[in-house]
Backbone as numpy.savetxt, mean C-alpha at the origin, in Angstrom:
# Nx Ny Nz CAx CAy CAz Cx Cy Cz
-5.16 14.16 17.23 -6.18 15.33 17.50 -5.25 16.25 17.43
-4.51 16.35 18.33 -3.59 17.84 18.59 -2.51 18.09 16.75
-2.32 16.89 16.41 -1.97 17.00 15.25 -2.69 17.41 14.12
-3.96 16.91 14.23 -4.90 17.17 12.85 -5.64 18.41 13.21
-5.98 18.66 13.97 -6.46 20.12 14.21 -5.78 21.21 13.07
-4.15 21.32 13.77 -3.69 22.78 12.65 -3.52 22.04 11.40
-3.52 20.76 11.27 -3.18 20.27 9.75 -4.69 20.78 8.82
-5.95 20.81 9.61 -6.97 21.08 9.16 -7.17 22.25 8.71
-6.50 23.24 9.40 -6.36 24.66 9.06 -5.45 25.20 8.15
-4.30 24.37 8.23 -3.45 24.70 7.24 -4.01 24.68 5.95
-4.67 23.14 5.76 -5.13 22.83 4.21 -6.43 23.76 3.95
-7.28 23.84 4.93 -8.19 25.40 4.63 -7.94 26.19 4.27
-6.58 26.61 5.04 -6.31 28.33 3.95 -5.56 27.87 3.12
-4.82 26.88 2.80 -4.43 26.72 1.43 -5.35 26.69 0.41
-6.04 26.22 0.38 -7.48 25.92 -0.28 -8.25 26.93 -0.71
-8.29 28.05 0.37 -8.52 29.32 -0.07 -7.96 30.04 -0.95
-6.47 30.25 -0.39 -5.60 30.42 -1.19 -5.46 30.06 -2.89
-6.06 29.03 -2.87 -5.91 28.45 -4.35 -7.33 28.83 -5.12
-8.40 29.40 -4.57 -9.45 30.13 -5.00 -9.12 31.18 -5.88
-9.73 31.36 -7.12 -9.58 32.26 -8.26 -9.46 33.77 -7.66
-10.27 34.19 -6.66 -10.28 35.76 -6.16 -8.61 36.04 -5.01
-8.22 34.72 -4.53 -7.18 35.03 -3.80 -6.00 34.52 -4.44
-5.96 33.81 -5.65 -5.00 32.92 -5.93 -3.63 34.11 -6.16
-2.47 34.09 -5.88 -1.44 34.75 -6.07 -0.99 35.05 -7.49
-0.58 36.20 -7.51 -0.49 36.88 -9.35 0.96 36.08 -9.92
1.70 35.95 -9.04 2.98 35.51 -9.76 2.75 33.91 -10.00
3.86 33.15 -10.47 4.03 32.03 -10.76 4.66 31.42 -9.68
5.72 32.14 -8.90 6.26 31.63 -8.14 5.29 31.57 -6.98
4.44 32.35 -6.91 3.25 32.62 -5.63 2.33 31.42 -5.70
1.99 30.92 -7.06 1.01 29.97 -7.42 1.72 28.34 -7.09
3.12 28.47 -7.48 3.45 27.44 -6.97 3.73 27.32 -5.62
4.07 28.54 -4.66 4.10 28.19 -3.34 2.63 27.45 -2.72
1.58 27.70 -3.08 0.58 27.38 -2.81 0.45 26.14 -3.17
0.38 25.89 -3.92 0.21 24.17 -4.26 1.35 23.17 -3.83
2.67 24.00 -3.49 3.31 22.87 -2.84 2.92 22.84 -0.98
2.38 24.20 -0.56 1.78 24.15 0.98 0.86 23.08 0.55
-0.35 22.99 -0.29 -1.18 21.59 -0.60 -0.67 20.21 -0.30
0.60 20.40 -1.36 0.69 18.62 -1.56 1.46 18.44 -0.59
1.94 19.30 0.65 2.73 18.88 1.73 1.89 18.80 2.83
1.02 19.42 2.84 -0.05 19.17 4.03 -0.91 17.99 3.47
-1.52 17.75 2.47 -2.01 16.34 2.23 -0.78 15.10 2.53
0.36 14.94 2.71 1.24 14.41 2.92 1.67 13.96 4.42
1.66 15.27 4.71 1.77 15.23 6.45 0.09 14.56 7.12
-0.71 14.99 6.53 -2.12 14.08 6.85 -2.13 12.34 6.71
-1.68 12.22 5.37 -1.43 10.80 5.18 -0.59 9.98 6.56
0.59 11.02 6.55 1.63 10.48 7.70 0.98 10.07 9.07
0.09 11.06 9.45 -0.62 11.02 10.56 -1.19 10.24 10.62
-2.17 9.74 9.45 -3.04 8.57 9.73 -2.32 7.35 9.42
-1.27 7.20 8.86 -0.66 5.98 8.80 0.23 5.88 10.18
0.49 6.71 10.73 1.29 6.71 12.54 0.05 5.96 13.40
-1.42 6.92 13.10 -2.10 6.10 14.10 -2.50 4.94 13.82
-2.94 4.21 12.47 -2.99 2.86 12.18 -2.00 2.06 12.82
-0.82 2.26 12.27 0.49 1.42 12.45 0.20 1.37 14.31
0.13 2.35 15.21 0.45 2.43 16.26 -0.87 1.39 17.26
-2.17 1.62 16.44 -3.45 1.01 16.91 -2.90 -0.61 16.60
-2.50 -0.89 15.53 -2.37 -2.05 15.04 -1.48 -2.86 16.04
-0.37 -2.20 16.39 1.03 -2.68 17.11 0.29 -2.98 18.50
-0.74 -1.88 19.09 -1.19 -2.23 20.33 -2.63 -2.75 20.75
-2.70 -3.56 19.64 -3.86 -4.28 19.46 -5.33 -3.63 19.33
-5.20 -2.37 19.38 -6.25 -1.54 19.36 -7.56 -1.62 18.11
-7.03 -2.19 17.18 -8.13 -2.45 15.86 -8.64 -3.71 16.16
-9.91 -3.34 16.04 -10.58 -4.93 16.21 -10.79 -5.40 14.59
-10.48 -6.34 14.37 -10.74 -7.17 13.05 -11.85 -8.27 12.38
-12.49 -7.65 11.47 -13.56 -8.50 11.15 -13.40 -9.59 10.88
-14.35 -10.68 11.27 -13.81 -12.42 10.71 -15.18 -12.28 9.83
-14.89 -12.30 8.72 -16.06 -12.59 7.44 -14.74 -13.40 6.31
-15.95 -13.86 5.81 -15.80 -14.61 4.18 -14.56 -13.64 3.29
-13.60 -13.92 3.05 -12.75 -13.17 2.29 -12.34 -13.54 0.80
-12.91 -13.33 -0.82 -12.53 -13.72 -1.62 -11.57 -13.19 -2.14
-10.38 -14.05 -2.37 -8.79 -13.31 -3.03 -9.30 -12.59 -4.46
-10.13 -13.31 -5.12 -10.53 -12.68 -6.56 -11.02 -11.30 -6.31
-11.87 -10.99 -5.51 -12.81 -9.85 -5.28 -11.41 -8.92 -5.04
-10.55 -9.28 -3.79 -9.20 -8.33 -3.48 -9.09 -7.78 -4.83
-8.14 -8.64 -5.34 -7.49 -8.74 -6.65 -7.89 -7.57 -7.60
-9.49 -7.67 -7.61 -10.36 -6.76 -8.56 -10.24 -5.59 -8.54
-10.41 -5.37 -7.12 -10.45 -4.14 -6.14 -9.12 -3.40 -6.62
-7.81 -3.93 -6.16 -6.47 -3.47 -6.33 -6.58 -3.00 -7.76
-6.68 -4.01 -8.71 -6.31 -3.71 -10.24 -7.25 -2.56 -10.18
-8.33 -2.00 -10.03 -9.07 -1.38 -10.50 -8.73 0.25 -9.67
-8.03 -0.16 -8.63 -7.76 1.01 -8.13 -6.76 1.60 -8.32
-5.55 1.08 -8.74 -4.27 1.32 -9.47 -4.23 1.46 -11.18
-5.42 1.46 -11.46 -5.62 1.12 -13.51 -5.27 2.44 -13.84
-5.60 3.71 -13.43 -5.74 4.83 -13.74 -4.07 5.46 -13.96
-3.29 5.18 -12.45 -2.08 5.69 -11.95 -1.06 4.49 -13.21
-1.17 3.41 -13.33 -0.91 2.37 -14.14 -0.68 2.90 -15.74
-1.89 3.32 -16.23 -1.94 3.49 -17.32 -1.01 4.83 -17.74
-1.36 5.75 -17.05 -0.25 7.07 -16.99 1.24 6.65 -17.08
1.75 5.54 -15.99 2.90 5.15 -16.61 3.25 4.31 -17.20
2.22 3.71 -18.34 2.39 2.94 -19.23 3.00 1.45 -18.39
2.49 0.87 -17.33 2.44 -0.06 -16.37 1.53 -1.29 -16.68
2.00 -2.15 -17.03 0.64 -3.46 -16.84 0.40 -4.02 -15.43
-0.91 -3.62 -14.98 -1.10 -4.91 -14.01 -1.88 -6.02 -14.32
-1.19 -7.12 -13.61 -1.93 -8.33 -14.35 -2.11 -9.34 -13.20
-3.22 -10.23 -13.51 -3.84 -10.94 -12.15 -3.37 -12.24 -12.68
-2.42 -12.92 -11.96 -2.02 -14.06 -12.77 -2.83 -15.16 -12.81
-3.36 -16.02 -13.68 -4.53 -16.98 -13.30 -4.43 -18.37 -11.83
-4.94 -18.58 -11.15 -5.01 -19.79 -10.25 -6.09 -20.25 -9.81
-6.08 -20.97 -9.04 -7.13 -21.60 -8.55 -8.57 -21.18 -8.13
-9.99 -21.98 -8.26 -10.94 -21.31 -8.17 -11.48 -20.93 -6.74
-11.91 -20.13 -6.36 -12.56 -20.42 -5.05 -11.34 -20.36 -3.76
-10.38 -19.33 -3.76 -9.43 -19.01 -2.78 -10.37 -18.21 -1.85
-10.65 -18.48 -0.69 -11.28 -17.91 0.36 -10.48 -17.90 1.90
-10.56 -16.92 2.51 -9.89 -16.98 3.81 -11.21 -16.24 4.83
-10.72 -16.40 6.19 -11.81 -15.84 7.14 -10.91 -14.68 7.60
-11.04 -13.49 7.49 -10.39 -12.22 8.10 -11.13 -10.99 7.68
-10.76 -9.88 7.91 -10.90 -8.25 7.77 -10.56 -8.27 6.44
-11.70 -8.22 5.54 -11.43 -8.12 4.00 -10.97 -6.54 3.80
-11.47 -5.64 4.25 -10.77 -4.08 4.23 -9.05 -4.27 4.47
-9.15 -4.74 5.57 -7.46 -4.31 6.12 -6.96 -5.32 5.10
-7.08 -6.41 4.73 -6.46 -7.53 3.67 -6.22 -6.72 2.59
-7.15 -6.21 1.86 -7.36 -5.54 0.85 -6.12 -4.18 0.67
-6.19 -3.65 2.28 -5.23 -2.28 2.19 -3.86 -3.18 2.20
-3.40 -3.89 2.45 -1.95 -4.89 2.94 -1.46 -5.02 1.16
-2.42 -5.45 0.61 -2.18 -5.81 -0.70 -2.72 -4.61 -1.74
-3.30 -3.34 -1.42 -3.22 -2.22 -1.91 -1.72 -1.47 -1.60
-1.28 -1.30 -0.06 0.08 -1.29 0.01 1.14 -1.43 -1.04
1.33 -3.04 -1.02 2.26 -3.37 -1.56 2.29 -3.20 -3.26
0.73 -3.13 -4.06 0.66 -2.93 -5.16 0.72 -1.24 -5.40
0.87 -0.42 -4.60 1.17 0.83 -5.03 2.87 1.07 -4.78
3.13 0.49 -4.03 5.19 0.24 -3.82 5.60 -0.37 -4.77
4.80 -1.41 -5.56 5.65 -2.09 -6.84 5.55 -0.90 -7.95
4.00 0.04 -8.19 3.71 0.36 -9.28 5.04 1.74 -9.34
5.26 2.22 -7.97 6.25 3.58 -7.88 7.52 3.06 -8.54
7.97 1.74 -8.62 9.33 1.60 -8.95 9.24 0.64 -10.25
8.54 0.65 -10.86 8.57 -0.12 -12.09 8.46 1.15 -13.35
9.29 0.75 -14.34 9.64 1.62 -15.33 8.18 1.37 -16.53
7.98 2.48 -17.38 6.89 2.13 -18.33 7.60 1.02 -19.30
6.38 0.07 -19.69 6.64 -1.12 -19.93 6.45 -2.06 -18.95
6.83 -1.90 -17.91 6.93 -3.04 -16.87 5.60 -3.88 -16.40
5.37 -4.46 -15.70 4.55 -5.69 -15.27 4.80 -5.44 -13.90
3.37 -5.25 -13.24 2.83 -5.34 -11.91 2.18 -6.75 -11.75
2.27 -7.76 -11.09 1.51 -9.01 -10.72 1.30 -9.48 -9.66
-0.30 -9.31 -9.94 -0.79 -10.03 -8.70 -0.86 -11.73 -8.71
-0.46 -12.34 -7.38 -0.88 -13.86 -7.78 -1.60 -14.50 -6.62
-2.04 -15.87 -6.60 -2.15 -16.61 -5.54 -2.24 -17.68 -5.50
-1.84 -18.88 -4.43 -2.04 -19.96 -4.50 -2.56 -20.76 -3.37
-2.74 -22.07 -3.22 -3.30 -22.78 -2.04 -1.97 -23.53 -1.81
-1.47 -23.65 -0.67 -0.14 -24.42 -0.02 -0.63 -25.15 1.20
-1.25 -26.28 1.15 -1.25 -26.69 2.48 -2.59 -26.00 2.87
-2.33 -25.96 4.22 -3.23 -25.11 5.07 -3.15 -23.70 5.00
-2.58 -23.16 3.91 -2.15 -21.62 3.97 -2.26 -21.18 2.50
-2.90 -19.73 2.29 -3.00 -19.32 0.84 -1.73 -18.38 0.71
-0.96 -18.14 -0.21 0.07 -17.28 -0.72 -0.62 -16.54 -1.60
-0.70 -15.10 -1.07 -0.62 -14.00 -2.22 0.61 -13.07 -2.50
1.08 -12.77 -3.86 2.29 -12.19 -3.83 1.83 -11.11 -5.18
2.73 -10.30 -4.74 2.82 -8.99 -5.61 4.05 -8.91 -5.87
4.40 -8.64 -7.36 5.66 -8.80 -8.00 6.03 -7.73 -8.72
6.89 -7.23 -9.15 7.24 -6.28 -10.05 8.58 -6.69 -11.03
8.66 -5.83 -11.89 10.53 -6.27 -13.01 10.89 -5.00 -12.99
10.58 -4.11 -11.63 11.09 -2.89 -11.56 12.53 -2.79 -11.20
13.12 -1.94 -10.31 14.52 -2.00 -10.30 15.11 -2.71 -9.09
14.30 -3.09 -8.44 15.18 -4.26 -7.47 15.27 -3.43 -5.96
15.69 -4.51 -4.99 15.98 -3.85 -3.50 17.61 -4.55 -3.68
18.49 -3.77 -3.25 19.62 -4.29 -2.62 19.53 -5.23 -1.44
20.43 -6.20 -1.90 20.33 -7.42 -0.47 20.52 -6.87 0.54
21.25 -6.02 0.86 21.69 -5.76 2.31 20.59 -4.97 2.90
19.75 -4.38 2.04 18.58 -3.85 2.54 17.29 -4.37 2.87
17.48 -5.77 2.33 16.11 -6.55 2.24 15.51 -6.86 3.64
16.36 -7.18 4.90 16.06 -7.47 5.94 15.51 -6.04 6.81
15.44 -5.24 6.11 15.07 -4.17 7.06 13.94 -3.22 6.31
13.23 -3.89 4.92 12.35 -3.03 4.58 10.83 -2.99 5.10
10.60 -4.08 6.35 9.26 -3.76 6.72 9.76 -2.68 8.13
10.77 -2.33 8.22 11.02 -1.51 9.44 10.56 0.02 9.19
9.55 0.82 10.20 9.04 1.86 9.94 10.13 2.68 9.63
9.65 3.84 8.57 10.55 4.77 7.63 12.13 4.59 7.40
12.16 3.12 7.47 13.41 2.94 6.64 14.07 3.11 5.36
14.91 4.01 4.98 15.08 4.34 3.59 16.54 3.82 2.99
16.61 3.51 1.93 18.00 3.23 1.42 18.79 4.21 0.29
19.35 4.71 0.14 19.61 5.98 -0.75 19.82 5.35 -1.98
20.30 4.30 -2.48 19.84 3.30 -3.75 18.65 2.45 -4.11
17.98 2.22 -3.23 16.87 1.46 -3.05 15.69 2.03 -3.58
14.83 1.48 -3.78 13.40 1.62 -4.29 12.39 2.01 -2.63
12.72 2.05 -1.51 12.15 1.91 -0.67 11.42 3.28 -0.39
10.15 3.25 -0.06 9.03 3.91 -0.04 9.06 5.70 -0.51
9.88 5.53 -1.88 9.74 6.67 -2.65 8.35 7.45 -2.87
8.07 8.52 -2.13 6.76 9.03 -2.71 5.85 8.97 -1.52
6.22 7.83 -0.44 4.96 7.15 0.03 5.42 7.89 1.75
5.00 7.42 2.84 5.03 7.96 4.15 6.06 7.33 4.53
6.71 6.18 4.17 7.48 5.23 4.53 6.68 4.19 5.66
5.77 4.18 6.00 5.08 3.33 6.60 4.34 2.20 6.31
4.35 2.07 5.06 3.46 1.46 3.95 3.35 -0.04 4.26
5.06 -0.31 4.32 5.40 -1.81 4.30 5.48 -2.09 5.66
5.22 -1.37 6.86 5.31 -1.63 8.63 3.50 -2.03 8.34
2.66 -1.18 7.86 1.53 -1.71 7.90 1.02 -2.97 7.54
1.69 -3.05 6.31 1.23 -4.73 5.70 1.61 -5.54 6.65
3.05 -5.50 7.11 3.29 -6.32 8.66 2.40 -6.54 9.48
2.21 -5.72 10.03 1.31 -5.35 11.18 -0.15 -6.17 10.94
-0.99 -6.22 9.85 -1.93 -6.54 9.24 -1.77 -8.01 8.93
-1.06 -8.02 8.45 -0.65 -9.54 8.05 -0.63 -10.31 9.35
0.21 -9.99 10.29 0.58 -10.56 11.55 -0.43 -10.82 12.25
-1.36 -9.62 12.67 -2.77 -9.75 13.30 -3.20 -10.64 12.76
-3.09 -11.21 11.64 -4.28 -12.17 10.81 -3.43 -13.72 11.00
-2.49 -13.51 11.76 -2.10 -15.10 12.08 -0.83 -15.28 11.04
-0.54 -14.22 9.86 0.54 -14.89 8.96 1.43 -14.28 8.85
2.28 -14.22 7.98 3.47 -13.66 7.82 4.05 -12.66 6.36
4.81 -12.09 6.20 5.23 -11.16 5.15 6.81 -11.44 4.90
7.22 -11.81 3.71 8.58 -11.99 3.55 8.77 -10.88 1.92
9.82 -10.86 1.40 10.29 -10.09 0.25 11.65 -11.03 -0.40
11.85 -11.03 -1.33 12.62 -11.54 -2.02 13.05 -10.43 -3.45
14.25 -10.19 -4.15 14.55 -9.27 -4.82 15.83 -9.47 -5.49
15.73 -9.43 -7.16 17.16 -9.52 -7.91 17.17 -8.20 -8.56
18.29 -7.45 -8.26 18.32 -6.30 -8.94 18.02 -6.05 -10.33
16.99 -5.20 -10.62 16.92 -5.22 -12.56 16.09 -6.28 -12.72
15.96 -6.91 -11.96 14.91 -8.47 -12.15 13.73 -8.74 -11.89
13.81 -8.68 -10.72 12.43 -8.98 -10.34 12.29 -8.53 -8.66
11.24 -8.17 -7.89 10.82 -8.13 -6.83 9.47 -8.93 -6.55
9.82 -9.36 -5.29 8.28 -9.95 -4.91 8.24 -10.04 -3.68
7.10 -9.68 -3.52 6.30 -9.75 -2.03 5.57 -10.65 -1.34
5.71 -11.48 -0.76 4.72 -12.94 -0.36 4.05 -12.88 0.67
2.76 -12.66 0.83 1.73 -12.81 2.06 1.46 -14.19 2.53
1.66 -14.78 3.41 1.28 -15.96 3.50 0.05 -16.27 5.11
-0.88 -16.72 4.56 -2.32 -16.37 5.47 -2.66 -17.85 5.89
-2.94 -18.23 6.81 -3.73 -19.44 7.25 -5.37 -19.53 6.50
-5.45 -20.18 5.81 -6.84 -20.88 4.81 -7.91 -20.41 5.40
-8.39 -20.97 6.87 -9.14 -20.60 7.65 -10.83 -21.02 6.63
-11.36 -22.09 6.64 -12.47 -22.25 5.97 -13.24 -21.42 6.64
-14.56 -21.13 5.33 -15.42 -19.89 5.16 -16.54 -20.40 6.57
-16.96 -18.78 7.06 -17.85 -18.84 8.09 -19.34 -18.96 7.48
-20.02 -19.92 8.23 -21.36 -20.06 7.82 -22.16 -19.03 7.98
-23.30 -18.60 6.66 -23.59 -17.49 6.67 -23.35 -16.24 6.68
-21.94 -15.96 6.52 -21.10 -14.66 6.41 -21.38 -14.04 5.16
-21.15 -12.90 5.21 -21.24 -12.40 3.78 -20.03 -12.78 2.72
């Protein structure tokens, strides 16, 4: 609350300055207003991510227990990033997999985890590249993968990719994001009794893999 109130005020005044009757006359002034708006939005996202992560780690977020269809999650993720992918000339592909891959968990939060991984992959895939969403049943688990053929992650940084705010000068990590997206993925997955890992070959492929217990469907659940 102490952060959100002044941030809302800053954003409100920045939006006012962007109105035609208040817009600065000079190009430099207009650019300054745009920077204030963009940085205010970035700080708001950071505050939201920090709060989410703190609540997950403290067990303060209750998870819904509902039937989760992997196909539906992948379709929503693909649709959510379709425009950004088109603008970058990157393809988002859903790999063929077994029918009826379902889990029991919080659909919104699991989708958030896959969304974060897809956004991360998209940011670091060059035009003409591909971001792939995959799923497979493995014993009593379901594995979800988000892979890309982008710039990759140096080996020395792989053990730290899920650390909050971790950055690597020559790596792909968190560019343009809050630096908390991958930490939130880890928190969501672990709250579901699963695990998440990453492997990468620079300039070839990066694969994030979420492993979740399959847990058969709940009767009468949506």
